[in-house]
Amino acid sequence: MDVQTLRQRLQHEPETLSHKLQASHFVAAQQKLDTALTWQAMADDHVIITPDSPFYPPLLHEIDDAPTVLFCKGDIQTLLQPAVAIVGSRDASRNGLQQAYDFASQLASAGLVVVSGMAAGIDGAAHQGCLAAGGKTLGVLGTGVEQIYPRRHKQLFSEVQQQGCLVSEFWPDVKPFAGNFPKRNRIISGIALGTLLIEARRKSGSLITARLASEQGREVFAIPGNVLAGDHQGCHDLIKNGAKLVEDIADIIEELPPLLQAHLESLAIEPHLANQDSSELPFGALLASVGYETTALDVVVEHSGITLDLVLEQLLELELQGWVAAVPGGYIRLKRS
């Protein structure tokens, strides 16, 4: 029953409490719809998508609790392209952030969309790595698309809108609410072919995304870490329970559907998967001696077989080039060869 019909009925019937409540419900619904349509008309890249739209993400159709509406800001074509999700800790280590950045960059270079939740930490690094590689990325929000959260990601929100798409099932002006963030995780995993976890603790919210991905029949990937640190326990638990252990992008690509693998191979992704000859790397012997976890200076000297003075000189050069970083207790490697 539409608002006009309801109003006509109320003019000829006793004004009972139930009639008042029904009228109020329909008026509120109409106002809400008008607000949404006004928002969509504000800009060409403001789009409201429903399940019968040709731009509704194909894999999202398959999940049991698929959202009935998606508010989108950006290039909605991105919703139709094959994607991999990357999620993890908001309080990630420098090494974890670099892993997220590097894997997202390589996935983008391989022709895949990178999906994440626009949160601080691993999410933000994944979006940034994808954008830096010139790829497309989807930011799935736990707020409305007109709310920038966290505030530090103001520039990132703008870049994702320009080079991908911001997506939310919540009305555009919905502010941050703790209960909405776990809810949006089913969309992150539901859009993607698989989900990669980086630095997930045992009580990490990203484990919700991994569980949802598994329940949705999607691939779950996890990067292992130091067994003595608590930052990777969630990832280790996932690997024990069947998640694919990931060391490089090839571990992800080989799990994708055969037709997609063939498509990616046609885009010549092999250079991104192959290891470079260590002789082509700067100070290859020294670089090979610095791990992705903190490596003490004396260990670097011992493993490289180079004198301390030369080690310090070359480490400084590698640090300036972005290959390593000085951290308490030694150095860590930032880039994969």
mmCIF file of C-alpha atoms in Angstrom:
data_model
loop_
_atom_site.group_PDB
_atom_site.id
_atom_site.type_symbol
_atom_site.label_atom_id
_atom_site.label_comp_id
_atom_site.label_asym_id
_atom_site.label_seq_id
_atom_site.Cartn_x
_atom_site.Cartn_y
_atom_site.Cartn_z
ATOM 1 C CA MET A 1 0.000 0.000 0.000
ATOM 2 C CA ASP A 2 1.474 3.376 -0.962
ATOM 3 C CA VAL A 3 1.379 6.535 1.116
ATOM 4 C CA GLN A 4 -1.368 8.202 -0.973
ATOM 5 C CA THR A 5 -3.711 5.204 -0.686
ATOM 6 C CA LEU A 6 -3.102 4.985 3.018
ATOM 7 C CA ARG A 7 -3.888 8.665 3.467
ATOM 8 C CA GLN A 8 -7.149 8.284 1.547
ATOM 9 C CA ARG A 9 -8.206 5.382 3.734
ATOM 10 C CA LEU A 10 -7.437 7.289 6.890
ATOM 11 C CA GLN A 11 -9.686 10.123 5.772
ATOM 12 C CA HIS A 12 -12.710 7.761 5.760
ATOM 13 C CA GLU A 13 -11.900 5.479 8.721
ATOM 14 C CA PRO A 14 -11.690 6.095 12.462
ATOM 15 C CA GLU A 15 -8.237 7.341 13.447
ATOM 16 C CA THR A 16 -7.119 4.371 15.551
ATOM 17 C CA LEU A 17 -3.642 3.961 17.042
ATOM 18 C CA SER A 18 -2.784 1.174 14.558
ATOM 19 C CA HIS A 19 -3.695 3.446 11.659
ATOM 20 C CA LYS A 20 -1.446 6.156 13.028
ATOM 21 C CA LEU A 21 1.447 3.737 13.380
ATOM 22 C CA GLN A 22 0.927 2.338 9.876
ATOM 23 C CA ALA A 23 0.779 5.805 8.355
ATOM 24 C CA SER A 24 3.933 6.801 10.222
ATOM 25 C CA HIS A 25 5.739 3.680 8.949
ATOM 26 C CA PHE A 26 4.920 4.349 5.315
ATOM 27 C CA VAL A 27 5.748 8.050 5.519
ATOM 28 C CA ALA A 28 9.115 7.257 7.141
ATOM 29 C CA ALA A 29 9.871 4.664 4.452
ATOM 30 C CA GLN A 30 9.026 7.139 1.694
ATOM 31 C CA GLN A 31 11.214 9.807 3.292
ATOM 32 C CA LYS A 32 14.077 7.330 3.556
ATOM 33 C CA LEU A 33 13.707 6.404 -0.113
ATOM 34 C CA ASP A 34 13.599 10.060 -1.122
ATOM 35 C CA THR A 35 16.784 10.702 0.859
ATOM 36 C CA ALA A 36 18.569 7.815 -0.910
ATOM 37 C CA LEU A 37 17.485 8.976 -4.368
ATOM 38 C CA THR A 38 18.571 12.533 -3.560
ATOM 39 C CA TRP A 39 21.994 11.205 -2.557
ATOM 40 C CA GLN A 40 22.278 9.224 -5.806
ATOM 41 C CA ALA A 41 21.437 12.302 -7.866
ATOM 42 C CA MET A 42 24.192 14.348 -6.230
ATOM 43 C CA ALA A 43 27.001 12.898 -8.398
ATOM 44 C CA ASP A 44 27.484 10.604 -11.379
ATOM 45 C CA ASP A 45 29.540 8.166 -9.309
ATOM 46 C CA HIS A 46 26.864 7.829 -6.609
ATOM 47 C CA VAL A 47 25.026 4.617 -7.422
ATOM 48 C CA ILE A 48 22.487 2.503 -5.542
ATOM 49 C CA ILE A 49 22.669 -1.174 -6.497
ATOM 50 C CA THR A 50 20.112 -3.866 -5.724
ATOM 51 C CA PRO A 51 20.340 -7.644 -6.384
ATOM 52 C CA ASP A 52 18.564 -7.305 -9.739
ATOM 53 C CA SER A 53 21.124 -4.777 -10.990
ATOM 54 C CA PRO A 54 23.639 -5.932 -13.649
ATOM 55 C CA PHE A 55 26.368 -4.395 -11.464
ATOM 56 C CA TYR A 56 25.589 -6.428 -8.358
ATOM 57 C CA PRO A 57 28.775 -8.433 -7.519
ATOM 58 C CA PRO A 58 28.252 -11.928 -9.024
ATOM 59 C CA LEU A 59 29.742 -13.909 -6.127
ATOM 60 C CA LEU A 60 27.816 -11.868 -3.569
ATOM 61 C CA HIS A 61 24.598 -13.226 -5.055
ATOM 62 C CA GLU A 62 25.629 -16.689 -3.849
ATOM 63 C CA ILE A 63 25.782 -16.011 -0.099
ATOM 64 C CA ASP A 64 22.775 -16.696 2.118
ATOM 65 C CA ASP A 65 22.473 -13.224 3.648
ATOM 66 C CA ALA A 66 23.397 -11.083 0.637
ATOM 67 C CA PRO A 67 22.656 -7.377 1.198
ATOM 68 C CA THR A 68 19.467 -6.073 -0.414
ATOM 69 C CA VAL A 69 21.038 -2.729 -1.275
ATOM 70 C CA LEU A 70 24.555 -1.402 -1.844
ATOM 71 C CA PHE A 71 25.449 2.279 -1.804
ATOM 72 C CA CYS A 72 28.460 2.817 -4.051
ATOM 73 C CA LYS A 73 30.821 5.732 -4.683
ATOM 74 C CA GLY A 74 33.255 5.311 -7.561
ATOM 75 C CA ASP A 75 33.632 2.995 -10.537
ATOM 76 C CA ILE A 76 30.914 0.335 -10.192
ATOM 77 C CA GLN A 77 32.537 -1.731 -12.965
ATOM 78 C CA THR A 78 35.036 -2.723 -10.277
ATOM 79 C CA LEU A 79 32.287 -4.769 -8.612
ATOM 80 C CA LEU A 80 32.192 -7.157 -11.565
ATOM 81 C CA GLN A 81 35.904 -8.017 -11.720
ATOM 82 C CA PRO A 82 37.575 -11.038 -10.014
ATOM 83 C CA ALA A 83 38.834 -10.078 -6.580
ATOM 84 C CA VAL A 84 40.863 -11.281 -3.604
ATOM 85 C CA ALA A 85 40.344 -9.881 -0.093
ATOM 86 C CA ILE A 86 43.167 -8.938 2.279
ATOM 87 C CA VAL A 87 42.408 -8.425 5.982
ATOM 88 C CA GLY A 88 44.319 -8.416 9.237
ATOM 89 C CA SER A 89 45.271 -6.526 12.362
ATOM 90 C CA ARG A 90 44.484 -2.859 12.867
ATOM 91 C CA ASP A 91 47.584 -2.657 15.048
ATOM 92 C CA ALA A 92 49.932 -4.313 12.576
ATOM 93 C CA SER A 93 53.712 -4.356 12.742
ATOM 94 C CA ARG A 94 55.802 -2.603 10.145
ATOM 95 C CA ASN A 95 56.570 -5.971 8.601
ATOM 96 C CA GLY A 96 52.885 -6.874 8.427
ATOM 97 C CA LEU A 97 52.027 -3.569 6.775
ATOM 98 C CA GLN A 98 54.732 -4.144 4.183
ATOM 99 C CA GLN A 99 53.436 -7.647 3.466
ATOM 100 C CA ALA A 100 49.920 -6.308 2.937
ATOM 101 C CA TYR A 101 51.227 -3.559 0.661
ATOM 102 C CA ASP A 102 53.407 -5.936 -1.382
ATOM 103 C CA PHE A 103 50.813 -8.689 -1.807
ATOM 104 C CA ALA A 104 48.125 -6.176 -2.785
ATOM 105 C CA SER A 105 50.475 -4.580 -5.288
ATOM 106 C CA GLN A 106 51.304 -7.949 -6.848
ATOM 107 C CA LEU A 107 47.656 -9.038 -6.968
ATOM 108 C CA ALA A 108 46.765 -5.756 -8.674
ATOM 109 C CA SER A 109 49.594 -6.212 -11.168
ATOM 110 C CA ALA A 110 48.217 -9.686 -11.866
ATOM 111 C CA GLY A 111 44.873 -8.175 -12.857
ATOM 112 C CA LEU A 112 42.893 -8.856 -9.657
ATOM 113 C CA VAL A 113 40.821 -6.397 -7.652
ATOM 114 C CA VAL A 114 41.874 -6.094 -3.994
ATOM 115 C CA VAL A 115 39.030 -5.967 -1.458
ATOM 116 C CA SER A 116 39.402 -4.805 2.126
ATOM 117 C CA GLY A 117 37.602 -2.873 4.846
ATOM 118 C CA MET A 118 39.307 0.557 4.825
ATOM 119 C CA ALA A 119 40.335 0.093 8.476
ATOM 120 C CA ALA A 120 43.653 1.169 9.952
ATOM 121 C CA GLY A 121 46.543 -1.275 9.731
ATOM 122 C CA ILE A 122 46.505 -4.164 7.250
ATOM 123 C CA ASP A 123 43.371 -2.945 5.425
ATOM 124 C CA GLY A 124 44.792 0.483 4.701
ATOM 125 C CA ALA A 125 48.161 -0.902 3.593
ATOM 126 C CA ALA A 126 46.421 -3.319 1.203
ATOM 127 C CA HIS A 127 44.384 -0.553 -0.425
ATOM 128 C CA GLN A 128 47.504 1.619 -0.733
ATOM 129 C CA GLY A 129 49.575 -1.165 -2.297
ATOM 130 C CA CYS A 130 46.877 -1.858 -4.858
ATOM 131 C CA LEU A 131 46.500 1.820 -5.748
ATOM 132 C CA ALA A 132 50.273 2.275 -6.073
ATOM 133 C CA ALA A 133 50.357 -0.556 -8.632
ATOM 134 C CA GLY A 134 47.635 1.129 -10.656
ATOM 135 C CA GLY A 135 45.059 -1.517 -9.738
ATOM 136 C CA LYS A 136 41.397 -1.404 -8.782
ATOM 137 C CA THR A 137 40.337 -1.744 -5.171
ATOM 138 C CA LEU A 138 37.031 -2.094 -3.317
ATOM 139 C CA GLY A 139 36.622 -0.538 0.112
ATOM 140 C CA VAL A 140 33.756 -2.206 1.988
ATOM 141 C CA LEU A 141 32.642 0.052 4.823
ATOM 142 C CA GLY A 142 31.092 -0.488 8.233
ATOM 143 C CA THR A 143 29.667 3.032 8.017
ATOM 144 C CA GLY A 144 27.754 4.950 5.388
ATOM 145 C CA VAL A 145 29.765 5.964 2.317
ATOM 146 C CA GLU A 146 29.641 9.628 3.368
ATOM 147 C CA GLN A 147 31.412 8.883 6.650
ATOM 148 C CA ILE A 148 35.217 8.807 6.651
ATOM 149 C CA TYR A 149 36.411 6.400 9.328
ATOM 150 C CA PRO A 150 39.116 6.381 10.517
ATOM 151 C CA ARG A 151 39.693 10.090 9.887
ATOM 152 C CA ARG A 152 43.354 9.483 9.050
ATOM 153 C CA HIS A 153 42.189 7.749 5.855
ATOM 154 C CA LYS A 154 40.577 10.846 4.361
ATOM 155 C CA GLN A 155 43.001 10.906 1.420
ATOM 156 C CA LEU A 156 42.744 7.135 0.990
ATOM 157 C CA PHE A 157 38.937 7.351 0.759
ATOM 158 C CA SER A 158 39.305 9.887 -2.036
ATOM 159 C CA GLU A 159 41.844 7.755 -3.923
ATOM 160 C CA VAL A 160 39.763 4.566 -3.632
ATOM 161 C CA GLN A 161 36.718 6.430 -4.945
ATOM 162 C CA GLN A 162 38.742 7.637 -7.936
ATOM 163 C CA GLN A 163 40.519 4.353 -8.668
ATOM 164 C CA GLY A 164 37.979 1.807 -7.485
ATOM 165 C CA CYS A 165 34.800 1.912 -5.447
ATOM 166 C CA LEU A 166 33.579 2.491 -1.899
ATOM 167 C CA VAL A 167 30.723 0.153 -0.954
ATOM 168 C CA SER A 168 28.324 -0.025 1.988
ATOM 169 C CA GLU A 169 24.974 -1.620 2.777
ATOM 170 C CA PHE A 170 24.319 1.157 5.289
ATOM 171 C CA TRP A 171 22.601 4.434 4.429
ATOM 172 C CA PRO A 172 25.113 7.094 3.360
ATOM 173 C CA ASP A 173 25.145 9.096 6.600
ATOM 174 C CA VAL A 174 25.307 6.173 9.058
ATOM 175 C CA LYS A 175 28.051 6.903 11.583
ATOM 176 C CA PRO A 176 30.523 4.372 13.058
ATOM 177 C CA PHE A 177 28.863 1.763 15.268
ATOM 178 C CA ALA A 178 30.787 -1.220 16.643
ATOM 179 C CA GLY A 179 28.144 -3.780 15.717
ATOM 180 C CA ASN A 180 28.177 -2.805 12.034
ATOM 181 C CA PHE A 181 31.814 -3.683 11.363
ATOM 182 C CA PRO A 182 31.527 -7.468 11.882
ATOM 183 C CA LYS A 183 28.347 -7.351 9.775
ATOM 184 C CA ARG A 184 30.148 -5.852 6.778
ATOM 185 C CA ASN A 185 32.784 -8.634 6.871
ATOM 186 C CA ARG A 186 30.431 -11.052 5.077
ATOM 187 C CA ILE A 187 30.439 -8.629 2.132
ATOM 188 C CA ILE A 188 34.250 -8.471 2.039
ATOM 189 C CA SER A 189 34.527 -12.263 1.870
ATOM 190 C CA GLY A 190 31.394 -12.633 -0.253
ATOM 191 C CA ILE A 191 32.688 -10.443 -3.085
ATOM 192 C CA ALA A 192 36.073 -12.190 -3.242
ATOM 193 C CA LEU A 193 37.290 -15.501 -4.621
ATOM 194 C CA GLY A 194 39.417 -15.895 -1.526
ATOM 195 C CA THR A 195 40.579 -14.045 1.584
ATOM 196 C CA LEU A 196 44.198 -13.563 2.685
ATOM 197 C CA LEU A 197 44.883 -13.002 6.388
ATOM 198 C CA ILE A 198 47.977 -11.174 7.588
ATOM 199 C CA GLU A 199 48.925 -10.813 11.265
ATOM 200 C CA ALA A 200 45.645 -12.000 12.756
ATOM 201 C CA ARG A 201 45.577 -12.555 16.502
ATOM 202 C CA ARG A 202 43.347 -15.241 17.999
ATOM 203 C CA LYS A 203 40.691 -12.689 18.940
ATOM 204 C CA SER A 204 41.088 -10.642 15.780
ATOM 205 C CA GLY A 205 37.961 -9.424 13.999
ATOM 206 C CA SER A 206 39.567 -10.545 10.741
ATOM 207 C CA LEU A 207 39.028 -14.155 11.858
ATOM 208 C CA ILE A 208 35.306 -13.472 11.477
ATOM 209 C CA THR A 209 35.971 -12.686 7.820
ATOM 210 C CA ALA A 210 37.972 -15.911 7.456
ATOM 211 C CA ARG A 211 35.176 -17.961 9.021
ATOM 212 C CA LEU A 212 32.607 -16.335 6.764
ATOM 213 C CA ALA A 213 34.785 -16.974 3.703
ATOM 214 C CA SER A 214 35.022 -20.652 4.622
ATOM 215 C CA GLU A 215 31.257 -20.902 5.204
ATOM 216 C CA GLN A 216 30.687 -19.235 1.831
ATOM 217 C CA GLY A 217 32.848 -21.870 0.130
ATOM 218 C CA ARG A 218 35.673 -19.460 -0.681
ATOM 219 C CA GLU A 219 39.420 -19.969 -0.366
ATOM 220 C CA VAL A 220 41.136 -18.917 2.865
ATOM 221 C CA PHE A 221 44.835 -17.995 2.789
ATOM 222 C CA ALA A 222 47.130 -17.085 5.683
ATOM 223 C CA ILE A 223 50.708 -15.858 6.016
ATOM 224 C CA PRO A 224 52.599 -17.471 8.910
ATOM 225 C CA GLY A 225 54.870 -15.558 11.262
ATOM 226 C CA ASN A 226 57.047 -15.818 14.330
ATOM 227 C CA VAL A 227 55.681 -18.559 16.609
ATOM 228 C CA LEU A 228 56.977 -16.691 19.672
ATOM 229 C CA ALA A 229 54.938 -13.584 18.901
ATOM 230 C CA GLY A 230 51.210 -13.325 19.471
ATOM 231 C CA ASP A 231 50.561 -11.389 16.271
ATOM 232 C CA HIS A 232 50.202 -14.480 14.083
ATOM 233 C CA GLN A 233 48.384 -16.981 16.298
ATOM 234 C CA GLY A 234 45.124 -16.574 14.426
ATOM 235 C CA CYS A 235 46.868 -17.205 11.107
ATOM 236 C CA HIS A 236 48.596 -20.293 12.490
ATOM 237 C CA ASP A 237 45.290 -21.666 13.785
ATOM 238 C CA LEU A 238 43.735 -21.169 10.362
ATOM 239 C CA ILE A 239 46.605 -22.994 8.661
ATOM 240 C CA LYS A 240 46.251 -25.890 11.109
ATOM 241 C CA ASN A 241 42.563 -26.074 10.187
ATOM 242 C CA GLY A 242 43.069 -26.134 6.437
ATOM 243 C CA ALA A 243 43.801 -22.598 5.284
ATOM 244 C CA LYS A 244 46.428 -22.352 2.518
ATOM 245 C CA LEU A 245 49.844 -21.302 3.802
ATOM 246 C CA VAL A 246 51.044 -18.411 1.635
ATOM 247 C CA GLU A 247 54.636 -17.405 0.986
ATOM 248 C CA ASP A 248 54.189 -15.587 -2.317
ATOM 249 C CA ILE A 249 51.483 -14.615 -4.780
ATOM 250 C CA ALA A 250 51.881 -17.870 -6.735
ATOM 251 C CA ASP A 251 50.378 -19.696 -3.727
ATOM 252 C CA ILE A 252 47.200 -17.653 -4.214
ATOM 253 C CA ILE A 253 47.017 -17.714 -7.997
ATOM 254 C CA GLU A 254 47.273 -21.509 -8.184
ATOM 255 C CA GLU A 255 44.128 -21.890 -6.040
ATOM 256 C CA LEU A 256 41.947 -19.739 -8.281
ATOM 257 C CA PRO A 257 39.513 -21.307 -10.775
ATOM 258 C CA PRO A 258 41.254 -22.714 -13.886
ATOM 259 C CA LEU A 259 39.554 -20.308 -16.292
ATOM 260 C CA LEU A 260 40.698 -17.340 -14.226
ATOM 261 C CA GLN A 261 44.217 -18.743 -14.006
ATOM 262 C CA ALA A 262 44.323 -18.933 -17.797
ATOM 263 C CA HIS A 263 43.106 -15.354 -18.040
ATOM 264 C CA LEU A 264 45.751 -14.114 -15.615
ATOM 265 C CA GLU A 265 48.460 -16.018 -17.457
ATOM 266 C CA SER A 266 47.382 -14.271 -20.644
ATOM 267 C CA LEU A 267 48.140 -10.998 -18.865
ATOM 268 C CA ALA A 268 51.742 -12.177 -18.452
ATOM 269 C CA ILE A 269 51.856 -12.355 -14.685
ATOM 270 C CA GLU A 270 54.877 -14.648 -14.641
ATOM 271 C CA PRO A 271 57.386 -11.825 -14.095
ATOM 272 C CA HIS A 272 55.594 -10.988 -10.854
ATOM 273 C CA LEU A 273 55.700 -14.603 -9.669
ATOM 274 C CA ALA A 274 59.244 -15.524 -10.513
ATOM 275 C CA ASN A 275 62.088 -14.890 -8.135
ATOM 276 C CA GLN A 276 64.715 -12.523 -9.396
ATOM 277 C CA ASP A 277 68.331 -13.573 -9.646
ATOM 278 C CA SER A 278 69.966 -12.460 -6.419
ATOM 279 C CA SER A 279 72.842 -11.084 -8.464
ATOM 280 C CA GLU A 280 70.456 -8.406 -9.794
ATOM 281 C CA LEU A 281 69.608 -7.208 -6.284
ATOM 282 C CA PRO A 282 71.525 -4.443 -4.517
ATOM 283 C CA PHE A 283 74.093 -6.006 -2.194
ATOM 284 C CA GLY A 284 72.522 -9.430 -2.734
ATOM 285 C CA ALA A 285 74.635 -11.293 -0.159
ATOM 286 C CA LEU A 286 73.857 -8.767 2.553
ATOM 287 C CA LEU A 287 70.173 -8.471 1.663
ATOM 288 C CA ALA A 288 69.788 -12.252 1.835
ATOM 289 C CA SER A 289 71.074 -12.090 5.416
ATOM 290 C CA VAL A 290 68.304 -9.755 6.636
ATOM 291 C CA GLY A 291 65.054 -11.492 7.509
ATOM 292 C CA TYR A 292 61.441 -10.305 7.524
ATOM 293 C CA GLU A 293 61.547 -10.572 11.307
ATOM 294 C CA THR A 294 64.053 -8.526 13.334
ATOM 295 C CA THR A 295 67.597 -9.678 12.516
ATOM 296 C CA ALA A 296 70.412 -8.692 14.893
ATOM 297 C CA LEU A 297 73.379 -6.860 13.398
ATOM 298 C CA ASP A 298 75.872 -9.525 14.470
ATOM 299 C CA VAL A 299 73.722 -12.161 12.728
ATOM 300 C CA VAL A 300 73.776 -10.107 9.528
ATOM 301 C CA VAL A 301 77.565 -9.825 9.720
ATOM 302 C CA GLU A 302 77.998 -13.560 10.371
ATOM 303 C CA HIS A 303 75.639 -14.730 7.610
ATOM 304 C CA SER A 304 76.842 -12.277 4.976
ATOM 305 C CA GLY A 305 80.560 -12.861 5.575
ATOM 306 C CA ILE A 306 81.156 -9.123 5.172
ATOM 307 C CA THR A 307 83.135 -6.891 7.538
ATOM 308 C CA LEU A 308 81.159 -4.804 10.040
ATOM 309 C CA ASP A 309 82.175 -1.482 8.485
ATOM 310 C CA LEU A 310 81.007 -2.584 5.041
ATOM 311 C CA VAL A 311 77.814 -4.092 6.466
ATOM 312 C CA LEU A 312 76.919 -0.781 8.110
ATOM 313 C CA GLU A 313 77.660 1.117 4.902
ATOM 314 C CA GLN A 314 75.568 -1.221 2.744
ATOM 315 C CA LEU A 315 72.717 -1.375 5.256
ATOM 316 C CA LEU A 316 72.501 2.408 5.158
ATOM 317 C CA GLU A 317 72.274 2.316 1.359
ATOM 318 C CA LEU A 318 69.620 -0.430 1.478
ATOM 319 C CA GLU A 319 67.666 1.586 4.036
ATOM 320 C CA LEU A 320 67.731 4.662 1.806
ATOM 321 C CA GLN A 321 66.467 2.539 -1.103
ATOM 322 C CA GLY A 322 63.622 1.150 1.006
ATOM 323 C CA TRP A 323 64.851 -2.462 1.109
ATOM 324 C CA VAL A 324 65.421 -2.655 4.880
ATOM 325 C CA ALA A 325 64.578 -0.674 8.006
ATOM 326 C CA ALA A 326 66.433 -0.202 11.274
ATOM 327 C CA VAL A 327 64.308 -1.371 14.226
ATOM 328 C CA PRO A 328 65.021 -1.978 17.914
ATOM 329 C CA GLY A 329 67.312 -5.009 18.049
ATOM 330 C CA GLY A 330 68.580 -4.892 14.468
ATOM 331 C CA TYR A 331 67.076 -4.694 10.968
ATOM 332 C CA ILE A 332 64.103 -6.088 9.074
ATOM 333 C CA ARG A 333 63.671 -6.600 5.368
ATOM 334 C CA LEU A 334 60.806 -4.658 3.778
ATOM 335 C CA LYS A 335 60.741 -5.807 0.156
ATOM 336 C CA ARG A 336 60.510 -9.250 -1.381
ATOM 337 C CA SER A 337 63.057 -10.005 -4.084
#
